[in-house]
Each structure stands twice: as C-alpha cells, then as structure tokens.
Coordinates of C-alpha atoms and ligand atoms in Angstrom, one line a residue:
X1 CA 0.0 0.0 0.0
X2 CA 1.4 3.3 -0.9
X3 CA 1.0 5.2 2.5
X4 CA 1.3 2.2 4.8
X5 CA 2.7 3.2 8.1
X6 CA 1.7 7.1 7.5
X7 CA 0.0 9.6 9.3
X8 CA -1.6 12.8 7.5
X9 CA -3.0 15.7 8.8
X10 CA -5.8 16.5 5.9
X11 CA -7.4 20.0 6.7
X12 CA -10.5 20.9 4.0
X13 CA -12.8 18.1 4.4
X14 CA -16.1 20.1 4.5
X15 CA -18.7 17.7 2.8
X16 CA -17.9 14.6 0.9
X17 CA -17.8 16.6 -2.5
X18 CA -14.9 18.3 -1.0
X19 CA -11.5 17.2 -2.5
X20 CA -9.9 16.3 0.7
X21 CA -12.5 14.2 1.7
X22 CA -11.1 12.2 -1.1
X23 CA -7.6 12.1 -0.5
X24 CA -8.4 11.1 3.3
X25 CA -10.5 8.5 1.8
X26 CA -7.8 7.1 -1.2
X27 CA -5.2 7.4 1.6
X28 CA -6.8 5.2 4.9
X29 CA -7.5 2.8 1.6
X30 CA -3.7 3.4 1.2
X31 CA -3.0 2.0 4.7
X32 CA -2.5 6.1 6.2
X33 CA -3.7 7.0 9.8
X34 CA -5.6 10.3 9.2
X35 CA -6.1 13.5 11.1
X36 CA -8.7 16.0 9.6
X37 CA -9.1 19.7 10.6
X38 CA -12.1 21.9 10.7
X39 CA -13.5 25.5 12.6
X40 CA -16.2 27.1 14.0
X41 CA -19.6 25.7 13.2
X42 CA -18.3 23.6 10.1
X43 CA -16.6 21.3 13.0
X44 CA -19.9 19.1 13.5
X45 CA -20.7 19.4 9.8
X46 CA -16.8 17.7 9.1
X47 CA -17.5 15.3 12.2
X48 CA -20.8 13.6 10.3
X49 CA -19.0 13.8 6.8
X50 CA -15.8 11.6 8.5
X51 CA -18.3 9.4 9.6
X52 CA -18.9 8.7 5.9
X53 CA -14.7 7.5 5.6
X54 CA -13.2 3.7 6.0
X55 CA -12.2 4.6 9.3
X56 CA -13.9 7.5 11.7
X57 CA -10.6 10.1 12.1
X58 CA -10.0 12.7 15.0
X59 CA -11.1 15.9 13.9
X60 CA -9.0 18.7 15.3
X61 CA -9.9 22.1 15.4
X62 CA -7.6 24.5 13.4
X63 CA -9.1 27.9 11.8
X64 CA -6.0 28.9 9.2
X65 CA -6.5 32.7 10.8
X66 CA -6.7 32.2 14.2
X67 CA -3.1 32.7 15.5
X68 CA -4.2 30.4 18.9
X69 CA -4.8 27.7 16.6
X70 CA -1.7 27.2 15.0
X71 CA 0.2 27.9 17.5
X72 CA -1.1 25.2 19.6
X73 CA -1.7 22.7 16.9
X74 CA 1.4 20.6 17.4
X75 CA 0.4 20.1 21.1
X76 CA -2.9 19.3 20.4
X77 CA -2.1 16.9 17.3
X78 CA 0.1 15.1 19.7
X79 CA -3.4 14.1 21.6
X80 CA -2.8 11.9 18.6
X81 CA 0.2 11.0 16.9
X82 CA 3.6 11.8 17.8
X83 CA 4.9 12.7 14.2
X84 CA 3.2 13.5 10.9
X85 CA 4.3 12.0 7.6
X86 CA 2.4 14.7 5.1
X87 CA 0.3 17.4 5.7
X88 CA -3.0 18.4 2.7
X89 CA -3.3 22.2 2.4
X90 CA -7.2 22.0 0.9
X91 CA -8.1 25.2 2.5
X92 CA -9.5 28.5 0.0
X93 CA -11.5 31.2 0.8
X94 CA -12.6 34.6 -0.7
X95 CA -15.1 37.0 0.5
X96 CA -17.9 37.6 -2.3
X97 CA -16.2 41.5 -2.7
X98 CA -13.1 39.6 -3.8
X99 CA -15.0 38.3 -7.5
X100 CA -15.3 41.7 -8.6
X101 CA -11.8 42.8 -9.5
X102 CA -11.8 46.2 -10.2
X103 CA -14.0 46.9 -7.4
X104 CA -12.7 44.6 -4.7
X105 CA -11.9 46.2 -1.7
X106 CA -8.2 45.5 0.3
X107 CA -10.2 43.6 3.4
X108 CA -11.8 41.4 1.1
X109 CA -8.8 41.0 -0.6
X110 CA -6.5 40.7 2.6
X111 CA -8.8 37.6 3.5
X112 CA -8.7 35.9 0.4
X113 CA -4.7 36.1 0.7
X114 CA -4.8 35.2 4.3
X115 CA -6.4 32.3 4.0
X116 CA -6.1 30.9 0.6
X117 CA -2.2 31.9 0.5
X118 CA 0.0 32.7 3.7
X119 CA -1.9 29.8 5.3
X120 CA 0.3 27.1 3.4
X121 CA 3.1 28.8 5.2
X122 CA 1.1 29.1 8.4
X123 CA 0.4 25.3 8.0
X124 CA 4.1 24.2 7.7
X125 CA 5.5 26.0 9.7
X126 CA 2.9 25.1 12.8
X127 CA 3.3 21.4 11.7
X128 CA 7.1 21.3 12.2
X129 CA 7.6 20.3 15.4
X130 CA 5.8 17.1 14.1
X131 CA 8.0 16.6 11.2
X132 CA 11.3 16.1 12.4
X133 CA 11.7 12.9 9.9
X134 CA 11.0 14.7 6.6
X135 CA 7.9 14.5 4.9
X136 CA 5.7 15.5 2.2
X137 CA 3.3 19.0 2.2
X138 CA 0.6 19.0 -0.8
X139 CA -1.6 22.0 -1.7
X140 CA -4.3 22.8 -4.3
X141 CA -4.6 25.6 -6.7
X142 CA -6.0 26.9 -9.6
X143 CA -3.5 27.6 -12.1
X144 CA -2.6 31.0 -11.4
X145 CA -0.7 31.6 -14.9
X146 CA -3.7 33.1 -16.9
X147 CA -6.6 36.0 -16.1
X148 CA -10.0 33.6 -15.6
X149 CA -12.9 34.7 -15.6
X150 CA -15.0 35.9 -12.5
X151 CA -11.8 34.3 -10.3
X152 CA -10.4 37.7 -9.8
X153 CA -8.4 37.7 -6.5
X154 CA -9.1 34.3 -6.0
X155 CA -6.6 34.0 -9.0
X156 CA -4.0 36.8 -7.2
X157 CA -4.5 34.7 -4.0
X158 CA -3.8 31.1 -6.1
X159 CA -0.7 33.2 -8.2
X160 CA 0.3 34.2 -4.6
X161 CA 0.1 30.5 -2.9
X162 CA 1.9 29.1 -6.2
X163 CA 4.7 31.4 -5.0
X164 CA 4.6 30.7 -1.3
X165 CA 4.9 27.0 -2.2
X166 CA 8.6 27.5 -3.9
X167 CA 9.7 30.0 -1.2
X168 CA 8.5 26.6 1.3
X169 CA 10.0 24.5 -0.7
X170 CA 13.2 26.4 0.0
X171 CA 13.1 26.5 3.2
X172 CA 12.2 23.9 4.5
X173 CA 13.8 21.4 1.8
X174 CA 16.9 20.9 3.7
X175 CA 14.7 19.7 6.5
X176 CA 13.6 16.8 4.0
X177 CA 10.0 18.3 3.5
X178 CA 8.7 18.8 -0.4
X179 CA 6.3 20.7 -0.9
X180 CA 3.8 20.6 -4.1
X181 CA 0.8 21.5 -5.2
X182 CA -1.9 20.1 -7.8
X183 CA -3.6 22.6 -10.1
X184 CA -6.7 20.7 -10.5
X185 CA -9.8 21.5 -12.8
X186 CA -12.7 22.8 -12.1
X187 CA -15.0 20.3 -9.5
X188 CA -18.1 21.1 -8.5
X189 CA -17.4 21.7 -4.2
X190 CA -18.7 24.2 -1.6
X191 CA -16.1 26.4 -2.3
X192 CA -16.6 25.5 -6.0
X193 CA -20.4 27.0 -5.9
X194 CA -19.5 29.9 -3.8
X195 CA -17.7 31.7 -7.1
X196 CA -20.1 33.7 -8.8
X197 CA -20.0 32.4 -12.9
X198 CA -18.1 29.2 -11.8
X199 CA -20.0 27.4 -14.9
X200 CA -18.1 29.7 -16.9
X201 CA -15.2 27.5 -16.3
X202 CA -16.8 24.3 -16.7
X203 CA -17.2 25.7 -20.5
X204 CA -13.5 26.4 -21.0
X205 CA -12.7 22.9 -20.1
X206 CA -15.6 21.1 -22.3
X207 CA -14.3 23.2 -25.1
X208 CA -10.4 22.6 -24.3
X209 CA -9.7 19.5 -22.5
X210 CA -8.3 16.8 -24.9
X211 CA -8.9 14.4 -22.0
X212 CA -12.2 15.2 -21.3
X213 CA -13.0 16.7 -17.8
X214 CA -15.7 15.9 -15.5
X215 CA -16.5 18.6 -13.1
X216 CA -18.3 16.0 -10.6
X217 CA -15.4 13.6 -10.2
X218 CA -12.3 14.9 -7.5
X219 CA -11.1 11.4 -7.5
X220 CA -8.4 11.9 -10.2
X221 CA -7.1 15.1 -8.0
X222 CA -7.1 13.1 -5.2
X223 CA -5.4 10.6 -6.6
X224 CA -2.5 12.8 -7.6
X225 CA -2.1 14.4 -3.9
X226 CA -2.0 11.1 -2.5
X227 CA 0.9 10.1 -4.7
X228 CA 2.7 13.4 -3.9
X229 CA 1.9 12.6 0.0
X230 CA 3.4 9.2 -0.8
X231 CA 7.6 8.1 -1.1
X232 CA 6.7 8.2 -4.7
X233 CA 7.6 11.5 -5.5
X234 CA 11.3 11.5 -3.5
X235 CA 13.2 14.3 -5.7
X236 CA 10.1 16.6 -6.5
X237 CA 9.8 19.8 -4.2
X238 CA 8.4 23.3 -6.0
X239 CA 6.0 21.7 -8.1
X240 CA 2.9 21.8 -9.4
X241 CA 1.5 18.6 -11.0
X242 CA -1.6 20.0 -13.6
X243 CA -4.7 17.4 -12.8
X244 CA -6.9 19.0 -15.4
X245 CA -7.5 17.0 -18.6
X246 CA -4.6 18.9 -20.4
X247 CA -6.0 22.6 -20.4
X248 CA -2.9 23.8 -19.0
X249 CA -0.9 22.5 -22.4
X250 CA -3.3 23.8 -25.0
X251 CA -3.0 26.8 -27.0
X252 CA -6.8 27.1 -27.3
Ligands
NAD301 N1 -13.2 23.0 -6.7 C1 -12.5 23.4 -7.6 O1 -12.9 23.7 -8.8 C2 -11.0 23.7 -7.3 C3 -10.1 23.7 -8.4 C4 -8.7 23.9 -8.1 C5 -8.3 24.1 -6.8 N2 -9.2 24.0 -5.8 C6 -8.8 24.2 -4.4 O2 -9.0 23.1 -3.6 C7 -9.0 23.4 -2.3 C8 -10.2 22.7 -1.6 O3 -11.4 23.3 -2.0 P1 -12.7 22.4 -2.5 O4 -12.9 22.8 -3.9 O5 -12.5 21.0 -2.1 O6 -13.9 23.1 -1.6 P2 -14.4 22.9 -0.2 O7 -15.4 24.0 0.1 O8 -15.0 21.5 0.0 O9 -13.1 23.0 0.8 C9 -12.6 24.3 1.2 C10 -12.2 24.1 2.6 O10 -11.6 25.3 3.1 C11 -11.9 25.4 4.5 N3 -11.6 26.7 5.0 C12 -12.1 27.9 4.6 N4 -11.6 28.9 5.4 C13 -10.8 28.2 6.4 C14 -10.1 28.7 7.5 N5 -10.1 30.0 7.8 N6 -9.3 27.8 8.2 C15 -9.3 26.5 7.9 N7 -10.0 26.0 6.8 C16 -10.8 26.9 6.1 C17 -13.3 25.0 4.5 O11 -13.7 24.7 5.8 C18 -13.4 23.9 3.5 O12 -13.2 22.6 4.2 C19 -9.0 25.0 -2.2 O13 -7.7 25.4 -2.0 C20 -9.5 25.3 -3.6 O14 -9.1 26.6 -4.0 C21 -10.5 23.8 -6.0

C-alpha cells in the first residue's frame, strides 16, 4: 500500500464533495492514519461527513487565521500522533467582494490572501515540530498563470500561494520536506459553488480539454495528492503537478 505506516494531517474536508475528503478517503484505503481539521460551526458538519470515511478520524480544530490555533496545533495533534508524515493544504476562501476585481476592496482581498495563500506557510511552519523525519506538504490551486474569468483575486490569492509553495519549498527542503501543489480542474465543491460564474469555467474545459474533464469527479485530483503525500515523489519539491484533462498544455 502506498502510504502504509503514515500519518496525515488533511485539513479541507467540508462535505464529501470536498476534495480532501477524497484524499483522506484514497489514503486510509492506502494504509495512512488520518487526522482532519475543521472550525467554527463547520466542525460538526466535518464530524458527520468523516463518519462517511473507512475509518472514523480525530477531527481537530484549526481555523487557518486564528493565530491560537496554529500555534497550539502541534500540542494538540500530539493528543494523537507523535509525528506526521504529510500534511494536505485544501483550504480557500474569498469573501464575495473579492469576484469583482476592479472593485474589490483591500479587506476582502487581505482575507482571500490570508487564508487561501500565507496559510500554506502558516500550515508548515505550525506542523514542524511534528516533522522532524522529513515528509511531504501538498496544496491545491488553480493555475494561477492566466486571467480567468469571474476568479479575480481568488486568481491573485492562487498566483500568490503558487509562489509561497517555492519559497516553502526552499526552506524547508533541507529539513527533507517537499512541498507541491496540484492545479486541478474545475470540481463542483462548496467552495466551487460559492464563485459567482463558476459554470463559466466548466465551458473552458468542455471546449479545451483533450482528455475530457468531469466537473463532478475529484477522485483523479485526489489521486495525484496522494501520490505526492506518498515516497513516490522522492526528488520533487516546488511543483505543481496540472490534474486538469490537459487545459494547462493547450493553445486554445
Ligand atoms: N473546486 C475546484 O474547482 C478547485 C479547483 C482547483 C483548486 N481548488 C482548491 O481546492 C481546495 C479545496 O477546495 P474544495 O474545492 O475541495 O472546496 P471545499 O469547500 O470542499 O473546501 C474548502 C475548505 O476550506 C476550508 N476553510 C475555509 N476557510 C478556512 C479557514 N479560515 N481555516 C481553515 N479551513 C478553512 C473550509 O472549511 C473547507 O473545508 C481549495 O484550495 C480550492 O481553491 C478547487
């Protein structure tokens, strides 16, 4: 099995459309011990969805802008593990103000970046004192190279967390972390349906994908983060692995 002997902290499991709910799915199939995060009033709402997983994980509370939680997140994981293996970033938010680019005030934009960007950095750094033996960090974006539609700062935020993933890389390569991402397709999630237009996208990749796409299906996205949370992917830090039917290659 490819992650026997793991543990994984997987934060973003929301409903069981929600991509990480996948990858904590693929990897307790995998033979990983999972950990899942969740906040606020979307913690009992993550506690019935696990319930809906192989096995029923912890679910430890961890809101990516609440400076209390992460830094008390290592004492509280070790409740229930003593290291961590890899680490899922599945976490994006923008306030509604923050689709509207030329309009879009600096709060709304500050919490897109916040939470959809400096949290990868946030993450790591509050999961350190579990990772002592190396290990793997995966995120998902959006692939931040183009202007989209509607995605306006949701787009700056994703260019912005592409970035923060090579700076992490960096620095905390020689501590034998990687750190990745997957720049998946559009998927039909909570956050998914909260961007105003999102079907917009579904057309670009009906028109261009020379795989075909299915916007209901996470599974091959969560395929590649398990991979990247796996030994598979030894020599890879930086990266971003496209999991979009090919989009990212075409010309038009
Ligand atoms: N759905 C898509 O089309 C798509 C495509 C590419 C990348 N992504 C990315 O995938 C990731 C997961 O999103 P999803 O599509 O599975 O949607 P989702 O709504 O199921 O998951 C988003 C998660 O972010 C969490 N979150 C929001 N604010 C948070 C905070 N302050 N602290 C901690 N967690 C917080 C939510 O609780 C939720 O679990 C996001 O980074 C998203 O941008 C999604």
């Amino acid at each position: 099995m490819l992650l026997e002997g793991k543990t994984l902290l997987i934060t973003g499991v929301l409903m069981d459309s929600s991509i990480a709910f996948h990858v904590a799915k693929l990897a307790q199939e995998e033979g990983a011990k999972v950990i899942l995060t969740s906040f606020g009033r979307t913690m009992k709402i993550t506690q019935t969805i696990a319930k809906r997983l192989p096995e029923l994980p912890p679910v430890v509370e961890l809101d990516v802008s609440d400076q209390s939680h992460l830094d008390s997140l290592a004492e509280r994981l070790r409740e229930h593990t003593d290291s961590l293996d890899g680490v899922l970033h599945s976490i994006g938010f923008a306030p509604q103000g923050a689709f509207n680019f030329l309009e879009g005030s600096w709060e709304d934009v500050a919490t897109a970046i916040q939470i959809s960007s400096y949290s990868l950095k946030s993450l790591g750094v509050a999961c350190l004192p579990l990772m002592s033996e190396g290990g793997s960090i995966v995120g998902l974006t959006f692939d931040a190279k183009f202007a989209w539609p509607v995605y306006d700062w949701m787009g700056v935020a994703k260019a912005a967390f592409e970035s923060t993933n090579r700076y992490l890389a960096r620095d905390l390569g020689p501590k034998g972390i990687r750190c990745n991402l997957v720049a998946a397709g559009p998927i039909r999630t909570t956050a998914a349906k909260s961007i105003p237009g999102f079907e917009q996208f579904e057309r670009v990749w009906d028109e261009r994908a020379p795989l075909g796409w299915d916007v209901g299906d996470p599974v091959p996205t969560a395929k590649a983060c398990t991979v990247l949370l796996s030994d598979w992917f030894p020599a890879t830090t930086g990266e971003i692995v496209h999991v979009d039917g090919g989009v990212h290659a075409m010309g038009q």
